[in-house]
Amino acid sequence: MKKFNLSDWALSHRSFVWFLMIVSLVAGIMAYNSIGREEDPNFAIKTMIISASLPGASIDDTVHQVTDRVEEKLKELPELDFTRTITRPGTAIIYVNLLPTTKPKELPRLWQKVRNMMADIRGDFPAEFQGFKFNDDFGDVFGIVYAFTADGFTPREVRDYAKQVKRSLQALPDTGKVDLIGTQEEVISLEFSSQKLAALGLNKQAVLATLQAQNAILLSGTINAGPETVLVRTSGQFSDVESLAAVNLRVGDRFFRLTDVASIHRGYKNPPSELFRYNGKSSIGLAIGMKPGANVIQFGEEVSRMVSGLEQSLPIGVSIHKVANQPQVAEEAVSGFIRALFEAVAIVLIVSFVSLGLRAGLVVSVTIPLVLAITFLVMNYSGISLQRISLGALIIALGLLVDDAMIAIETMISRLEKGDSLTKAASYAWTSIAFPMLTGTLVTTAGFIPVGLNNSNAGEYTFSLFVVIAVSLIVSWIAAVLFAPLLGVTMLPKNWAHNDATPGLARRAFHSVLRGAMRFRWLTIGLTVAAFAVSLLGMRFVEQQFFPTSDRPELIVDITLPDNATIASTQAVMDRIDASLAEDPDKLFWASYLGTGAPRFVLSFDVQTPSANMGQIVIQTPSVEARDRLKAKIEAMEEDFPGIDIYVKFLEVGPPVGRPVQYRLSGPDANVLRDKARELAALLSADTRLDSIVFDWSEPGRVIRVDILQDKLRLLGLTAQDVASVLQTVYSGQNITQLRDDTYLVDIQARGDNNSRNTIEALNELQFSSLNGDSIPLSSVALIRYDIEAPVIYQRDQMPTITVSAAINGSEQPATLVNALSAKINDFASKLPIAYQVKIGGAVESSAESQAPIAAVVPLMMLIMLTLVMAQMQSFRLTFIVFCAAPLGLIGVVAALLPTGAPLGFVAILGVLALIGILIRNSIILVEEIEALHHSGQSRWQAVFHASDSRARPIMLTAAAASLALIPIAREIFWGPMAIAMMGGIIVGTVVTLVFVPALYLAVFRVTPET
């Protein structure tokens, strides 16, 4: 192995190596053109939604008979993290959240396992239970959303046009799931008058049975008529409203038309379950998803072309508006990062040319596109697209990947200055520094292991950071020992004049500092340790962060009314907000969602649970400045909506959190829980830095209880089910059959007339018929009284849980506020009754969950680094010296973060950990040179001085390249804190290392000073 020299081999096979470089460049360009483009990387939403229904049940019965059974069974799932349930009378929505460490490829198997588990307990539910619905597509992204508006067209007609466009788009090869939003379901209403039915002696159930029988699809037989079979068809099914109105009813010997006892009209479901509006106008939305792995920019262009063509075929008055355009956002984001990448390349080139000269700088410059080309090739093969994380990783790697080439060329130049030939100088790098460079490269790569092995959602989001940096750094070492020697032989002059000029001012200043650090080694070590201790103390004053908010211009407005509010009340509130937006110059357009939230138009969007008391508005503004102005104006409107929660927020980057400061209060008794939640909210409201403090559920709502007098009911030959059926039909309506209209099934619904169903007072006057046709008032068989009942109950892991959430009034980070409140919260928690507890949620919890896997992987990272360094150094003392430089980057990190006010977020923490590898790499290069000079005959004192002098320039140059290359992303909201932290850590850490490591080396080996 010692005889083999890869650099020599490259020089002996020049044509083949040139061929490899050309092929790498061409393949890299092809990969770059075909690689996918996205705004953000994909990460799996490890949540499934189970919906369960027990019609007619009270909320307590629903909790005990449905919610608790489901949650109890789900506890058997080993991969379960927690369940979160929203229970309303008769319905339960269960969010099944898997552990963050669950592998995405395991999700289909686990979702099927959940289905099987629910099938296993299906027989344990009451007979009235109507089964489960499963949504394992909760993480689907609908990156393109269109709104269909129309003047002079019915909702049914607009829906037909939207479906035509939907069918055409589904024919595109890359189209995924496509959904319609805000469609209004048609219904034919039979509004019965209870008084008329009772007066005529008609039994409502008999009337409904007659209608059902007439409209049934029945097999009428076939006739085998000789050589052919003839089908027999019977008529009678309802074809329109007129055919329904023509139905006759018989009572004894008398006949009545259906219209004598019911008014019949065709309309739309009232109240609707959800509505969609564009710029305040009633609309239908078309949400379009994309298949995994497709190029979102190309897909967006295909969709735009098709929709533009289809819009021309629509009648005048029907318009299509683009509400969400993820492909355009992705294109702008990728273009911005590509510009930043080229800026970083230019910075690195300038550093190379200025520091190494034109020819040597050109050698280093050529290696950059070679490394990037191979990296693009690997990215394309492994399915990593160009997006926020991978492009940021390329920029971070750019300053690091030139290190090996710089050191190789510096070594080659030093040999040329000593009179070696080009070939001998080019091959010298392999024998002298190739393996220390490889160890340093692997150690630097190991610094990003916490990213690669972090199994949290945040780790999955940033995973491509590890892959891109690891690939580019390893390829950069190969380029330095395989391509750089050949490039050097080709581009460098044969004779390089020996530079015997006296040292310049900067070098002489460094010599003075170095000699002082060497002579006063213990003072140097002490000052370094003191600076490190000060930086540890300073970390307490650095703001903590999970992920920053997005810099996209969208503004999200969440509107939440009391839990028992109707969708009409929600609509009234949103009408007022729509009216104010119409006159505001800071908006481009907006989309309103009533009774539901916006679809997941970006992966990090926090999707809301549908409910009549909530709505959401997505506002597109022309700029970030306009967005911020509009946010302030909408927040100022909150005083005009007492008792209504209006929360204005930006889009998030990374896994969604919601309101940043959250506390979960849980306990067995909902009444006690509500009281304690109010106390907790009062405690939070005392801090002026918190604003918009809300509960996710709280006050009970009114309920009317009909206590049936069972004995009286039995005397009439009736049952409680008869009474409940009448009440259900009158107030909520009962679907009796369906009108088959083209591809639609239009429900024919029996319900009470307006006077009967829209007032509470009408309940006392309600009448129904007995089996013999007698008219019976409800008040004669039941007592009617008022009561209260919780309209909704939230649970987490089977325990009723109220989440108290707060927004931040100012620029402070959630972690800072939570730390400031910790004493008060702990005191509050200590006074809670037994079985009640309060836990931190929101951004702080998400950050802790993401950092825990990092902390778990750090020991492995350190072990790998230690093994690599030990394998290179082959000495415990030398390994100790190298490792002592690892934490020194923290001095520069704190020095950079505190003055700038930049927070230390999840991504910045990854950068700080990566500094360990970068500084260890510099120490390896320096210590290896010291040992080489010592073994060549120099004393340890002279070896330390000369090695530090000779290695200071390349180490400082690589530090300059690595830190300056981060400037283009330092202005980014997402990457800024990490760039600032790494720039400070690299610069300060490198300078400290160049004086600390020599002093520590002398102390460890007990070297006496030489004159």
PDB file of C-alpha atoms in Angstrom, residues 291-438:
ATOM      1  CA  LYS A 291     -46.999  12.286  -7.517  1.00  0.00           C
ATOM      2  CA  PRO A 292     -43.863  11.710  -5.398  1.00  0.00           C
ATOM      3  CA  GLY A 293     -40.582  12.227  -7.209  1.00  0.00           C
ATOM      4  CA  ALA A 294     -41.953  14.449  -9.987  1.00  0.00           C
ATOM      5  CA  ASN A 295     -40.393  17.800 -10.837  1.00  0.00           C
ATOM      6  CA  VAL A 296     -42.715  20.336  -9.236  1.00  0.00           C
ATOM      7  CA  ILE A 297     -41.667  23.154 -11.593  1.00  0.00           C
ATOM      8  CA  GLN A 298     -42.302  21.116 -14.735  1.00  0.00           C
ATOM      9  CA  PHE A 299     -45.557  19.831 -13.277  1.00  0.00           C
ATOM     10  CA  GLY A 300     -46.674  23.379 -12.538  1.00  0.00           C
ATOM     11  CA  GLU A 301     -45.974  24.414 -16.128  1.00  0.00           C
ATOM     12  CA  GLU A 302     -48.002  21.457 -17.462  1.00  0.00           C
ATOM     13  CA  VAL A 303     -50.935  22.258 -15.186  1.00  0.00           C
ATOM     14  CA  SER A 304     -50.866  25.958 -16.078  1.00  0.00           C
ATOM     15  CA  ARG A 305     -50.872  25.217 -19.813  1.00  0.00           C
ATOM     16  CA  MET A 306     -53.774  22.795 -19.507  1.00  0.00           C
ATOM     17  CA  VAL A 307     -55.867  25.046 -17.259  1.00  0.00           C
ATOM     18  CA  SER A 308     -55.270  28.042 -19.550  1.00  0.00           C
ATOM     19  CA  GLY A 309     -56.482  26.014 -22.511  1.00  0.00           C
ATOM     20  CA  LEU A 310     -59.514  24.654 -20.671  1.00  0.00           C
ATOM     21  CA  GLU A 311     -60.476  28.107 -19.412  1.00  0.00           C
ATOM     22  CA  GLN A 312     -60.983  29.210 -23.012  1.00  0.00           C
ATOM     23  CA  SER A 313     -63.699  26.577 -23.442  1.00  0.00           C
ATOM     24  CA  LEU A 314     -65.674  27.694 -20.384  1.00  0.00           C
ATOM     25  CA  PRO A 315     -68.701  29.952 -20.846  1.00  0.00           C
ATOM     26  CA  ILE A 316     -68.424  33.690 -20.287  1.00  0.00           C
ATOM     27  CA  GLY A 317     -68.890  34.419 -16.596  1.00  0.00           C
ATOM     28  CA  VAL A 318     -66.960  31.402 -15.317  1.00  0.00           C
ATOM     29  CA  SER A 319     -63.434  32.325 -14.271  1.00  0.00           C
ATOM     30  CA  ILE A 320     -60.485  30.366 -12.883  1.00  0.00           C
ATOM     31  CA  HIS A 321     -58.105  31.998 -10.413  1.00  0.00           C
ATOM     32  CA  LYS A 322     -54.863  30.561  -9.054  1.00  0.00           C
ATOM     33  CA  VAL A 323     -54.953  30.598  -5.245  1.00  0.00           C
ATOM     34  CA  ALA A 324     -51.823  28.606  -4.386  1.00  0.00           C
ATOM     35  CA  ASN A 325     -48.888  28.091  -6.722  1.00  0.00           C
ATOM     36  CA  GLN A 326     -46.220  25.968  -5.097  1.00  0.00           C
ATOM     37  CA  PRO A 327     -44.327  25.395  -8.390  1.00  0.00           C
ATOM     38  CA  GLN A 328     -43.794  29.138  -8.808  1.00  0.00           C
ATOM     39  CA  VAL A 329     -42.718  29.496  -5.175  1.00  0.00           C
ATOM     40  CA  ALA A 330     -40.334  26.550  -5.595  1.00  0.00           C
ATOM     41  CA  GLU A 331     -38.891  28.028  -8.775  1.00  0.00           C
ATOM     42  CA  GLU A 332     -38.301  31.388  -7.106  1.00  0.00           C
ATOM     43  CA  ALA A 333     -36.805  29.736  -4.027  1.00  0.00           C
ATOM     44  CA  VAL A 334     -34.502  27.470  -6.049  1.00  0.00           C
ATOM     45  CA  SER A 335     -33.477  30.372  -8.279  1.00  0.00           C
ATOM     46  CA  GLY A 336     -32.626  32.420  -5.205  1.00  0.00           C
ATOM     47  CA  PHE A 337     -30.498  29.659  -3.765  1.00  0.00           C
ATOM     48  CA  ILE A 338     -28.822  29.038  -7.111  1.00  0.00           C
ATOM     49  CA  ARG A 339     -27.876  32.712  -7.161  1.00  0.00           C
ATOM     50  CA  ALA A 340     -26.552  32.355  -3.621  1.00  0.00           C
ATOM     51  CA  LEU A 341     -24.591  29.273  -4.710  1.00  0.00           C
ATOM     52  CA  PHE A 342     -22.964  31.155  -7.581  1.00  0.00           C
ATOM     53  CA  GLU A 343     -22.190  34.046  -5.225  1.00  0.00           C
ATOM     54  CA  ALA A 344     -20.517  31.581  -2.871  1.00  0.00           C
ATOM     55  CA  VAL A 345     -18.564  30.088  -5.783  1.00  0.00           C
ATOM     56  CA  ALA A 346     -17.419  33.577  -6.773  1.00  0.00           C
ATOM     57  CA  ILE A 347     -16.309  34.324  -3.209  1.00  0.00           C
ATOM     58  CA  VAL A 348     -14.325  31.093  -2.994  1.00  0.00           C
ATOM     59  CA  LEU A 349     -12.737  31.789  -6.389  1.00  0.00           C
ATOM     60  CA  ILE A 350     -11.705  35.265  -5.275  1.00  0.00           C
ATOM     61  CA  VAL A 351     -10.171  33.839  -2.098  1.00  0.00           C
ATOM     62  CA  SER A 352      -8.308  31.245  -4.172  1.00  0.00           C
ATOM     63  CA  PHE A 353      -6.945  33.699  -6.724  1.00  0.00           C
ATOM     64  CA  VAL A 354      -5.985  36.343  -4.169  1.00  0.00           C
ATOM     65  CA  SER A 355      -4.287  33.890  -1.830  1.00  0.00           C
ATOM     66  CA  LEU A 356      -2.682  31.469  -4.285  1.00  0.00           C
ATOM     67  CA  GLY A 357      -2.151  33.542  -7.396  1.00  0.00           C
ATOM     68  CA  LEU A 358      -3.684  33.199 -10.836  1.00  0.00           C
ATOM     69  CA  ARG A 359      -2.354  29.799 -11.879  1.00  0.00           C
ATOM     70  CA  ALA A 360      -2.617  28.031  -8.523  1.00  0.00           C
ATOM     71  CA  GLY A 361      -6.011  29.634  -7.947  1.00  0.00           C
ATOM     72  CA  LEU A 362      -7.129  28.357 -11.321  1.00  0.00           C
ATOM     73  CA  VAL A 363      -6.245  24.791 -10.313  1.00  0.00           C
ATOM     74  CA  VAL A 364      -8.387  25.090  -7.182  1.00  0.00           C
ATOM     75  CA  SER A 365     -11.160  26.770  -9.163  1.00  0.00           C
ATOM     76  CA  VAL A 366     -11.406  23.918 -11.671  1.00  0.00           C
ATOM     77  CA  THR A 367     -11.915  21.388  -8.891  1.00  0.00           C
ATOM     78  CA  ILE A 368     -15.050  23.223  -7.724  1.00  0.00           C
ATOM     79  CA  PRO A 369     -17.249  22.420 -10.769  1.00  0.00           C
ATOM     80  CA  LEU A 370     -15.843  18.887 -10.822  1.00  0.00           C
ATOM     81  CA  VAL A 371     -16.881  18.265  -7.219  1.00  0.00           C
ATOM     82  CA  LEU A 372     -20.261  19.947  -7.714  1.00  0.00           C
ATOM     83  CA  ALA A 373     -20.911  17.946 -10.880  1.00  0.00           C
ATOM     84  CA  ILE A 374     -20.276  14.617  -9.146  1.00  0.00           C
ATOM     85  CA  THR A 375     -22.349  15.740  -6.181  1.00  0.00           C
ATOM     86  CA  PHE A 376     -25.275  16.614  -8.482  1.00  0.00           C
ATOM     87  CA  LEU A 377     -24.926  13.177 -10.045  1.00  0.00           C
ATOM     88  CA  VAL A 378     -25.166  11.441  -6.663  1.00  0.00           C
ATOM     89  CA  MET A 379     -28.069  13.663  -5.609  1.00  0.00           C
ATOM     90  CA  ASN A 380     -30.004  12.835  -8.760  1.00  0.00           C
ATOM     91  CA  TYR A 381     -29.342   9.110  -8.371  1.00  0.00           C
ATOM     92  CA  SER A 382     -30.372   9.098  -4.703  1.00  0.00           C
ATOM     93  CA  GLY A 383     -33.529  11.138  -5.282  1.00  0.00           C
ATOM     94  CA  ILE A 384     -32.437  14.312  -3.462  1.00  0.00           C
ATOM     95  CA  SER A 385     -33.932  17.358  -5.150  1.00  0.00           C
ATOM     96  CA  LEU A 386     -32.707  20.934  -5.280  1.00  0.00           C
ATOM     97  CA  GLN A 387     -34.445  22.621  -2.367  1.00  0.00           C
ATOM     98  CA  ARG A 388     -33.823  24.803   0.642  1.00  0.00           C
ATOM     99  CA  ILE A 389     -31.785  22.224   2.590  1.00  0.00           C
ATOM    100  CA  SER A 390     -29.751  20.596  -0.191  1.00  0.00           C
ATOM    101  CA  LEU A 391     -28.806  23.926  -1.809  1.00  0.00           C
ATOM    102  CA  GLY A 392     -27.901  25.384   1.576  1.00  0.00           C
ATOM    103  CA  ALA A 393     -25.768  22.295   2.178  1.00  0.00           C
ATOM    104  CA  LEU A 394     -23.966  22.881  -1.119  1.00  0.00           C
ATOM    105  CA  ILE A 395     -23.165  26.440  -0.057  1.00  0.00           C
ATOM    106  CA  ILE A 396     -21.909  25.257   3.330  1.00  0.00           C
ATOM    107  CA  ALA A 397     -19.880  22.513   1.687  1.00  0.00           C
ATOM    108  CA  LEU A 398     -18.453  24.885  -0.895  1.00  0.00           C
ATOM    109  CA  GLY A 399     -16.191  26.579   1.620  1.00  0.00           C
ATOM    110  CA  LEU A 400     -15.072  23.205   2.935  1.00  0.00           C
ATOM    111  CA  LEU A 401     -14.591  21.280  -0.276  1.00  0.00           C
ATOM    112  CA  VAL A 402     -11.811  23.590  -1.498  1.00  0.00           C
ATOM    113  CA  ASP A 403      -9.775  22.903   1.636  1.00  0.00           C
ATOM    114  CA  ASP A 404      -8.188  19.713   0.343  1.00  0.00           C
ATOM    115  CA  ALA A 405      -7.430  21.206  -3.072  1.00  0.00           C
ATOM    116  CA  MET A 406      -5.903  24.296  -1.468  1.00  0.00           C
ATOM    117  CA  ILE A 407      -3.698  22.238   0.824  1.00  0.00           C
ATOM    118  CA  ALA A 408      -2.652  19.947  -2.043  1.00  0.00           C
ATOM    119  CA  ILE A 409      -1.700  22.880  -4.269  1.00  0.00           C
ATOM    120  CA  GLU A 410       0.030  24.675  -1.378  1.00  0.00           C
ATOM    121  CA  THR A 411       2.097  21.530  -0.778  1.00  0.00           C
ATOM    122  CA  MET A 412       2.888  21.236  -4.478  1.00  0.00           C
ATOM    123  CA  ILE A 413       4.015  24.860  -4.627  1.00  0.00           C
ATOM    124  CA  SER A 414       6.244  24.420  -1.560  1.00  0.00           C
ATOM    125  CA  ARG A 415       7.972  21.496  -3.265  1.00  0.00           C
ATOM    126  CA  LEU A 416       8.383  23.486  -6.488  1.00  0.00           C
ATOM    127  CA  GLU A 417      10.007  26.275  -4.489  1.00  0.00           C
ATOM    128  CA  LYS A 418      12.491  23.712  -3.209  1.00  0.00           C
ATOM    129  CA  GLY A 419      13.409  22.740  -6.762  1.00  0.00           C
ATOM    130  CA  ASP A 420      11.313  19.575  -7.285  1.00  0.00           C
ATOM    131  CA  SER A 421      10.001  18.847 -10.747  1.00  0.00           C
ATOM    132  CA  LEU A 422       6.283  19.268 -11.516  1.00  0.00           C
ATOM    133  CA  THR A 423       5.705  15.519 -11.479  1.00  0.00           C
ATOM    134  CA  LYS A 424       7.563  14.949  -8.233  1.00  0.00           C
ATOM    135  CA  ALA A 425       5.915  17.948  -6.573  1.00  0.00           C
ATOM    136  CA  ALA A 426       2.489  16.793  -7.718  1.00  0.00           C
ATOM    137  CA  SER A 427       2.917  13.303  -6.294  1.00  0.00           C
ATOM    138  CA  TYR A 428       4.391  14.552  -3.006  1.00  0.00           C
ATOM    139  CA  ALA A 429       0.959  15.488  -1.649  1.00  0.00           C
ATOM    140  CA  TRP A 430      -0.055  11.820  -1.616  1.00  0.00           C
ATOM    141  CA  THR A 431       2.930  10.730   0.451  1.00  0.00           C
ATOM    142  CA  SER A 432       2.849  13.671   2.862  1.00  0.00           C
ATOM    143  CA  ILE A 433      -0.664  14.906   3.506  1.00  0.00           C
ATOM    144  CA  ALA A 434      -3.160  12.693   1.623  1.00  0.00           C
ATOM    145  CA  PHE A 435      -4.033  10.563   4.591  1.00  0.00           C
ATOM    146  CA  PRO A 436      -4.106  13.373   7.155  1.00  0.00           C
ATOM    147  CA  MET A 437      -6.398  15.199   4.704  1.00  0.00           C
ATOM    148  CA  LEU A 438      -8.568  12.088   4.390  1.00  0.00           C
TER     149      LEU A 438
END
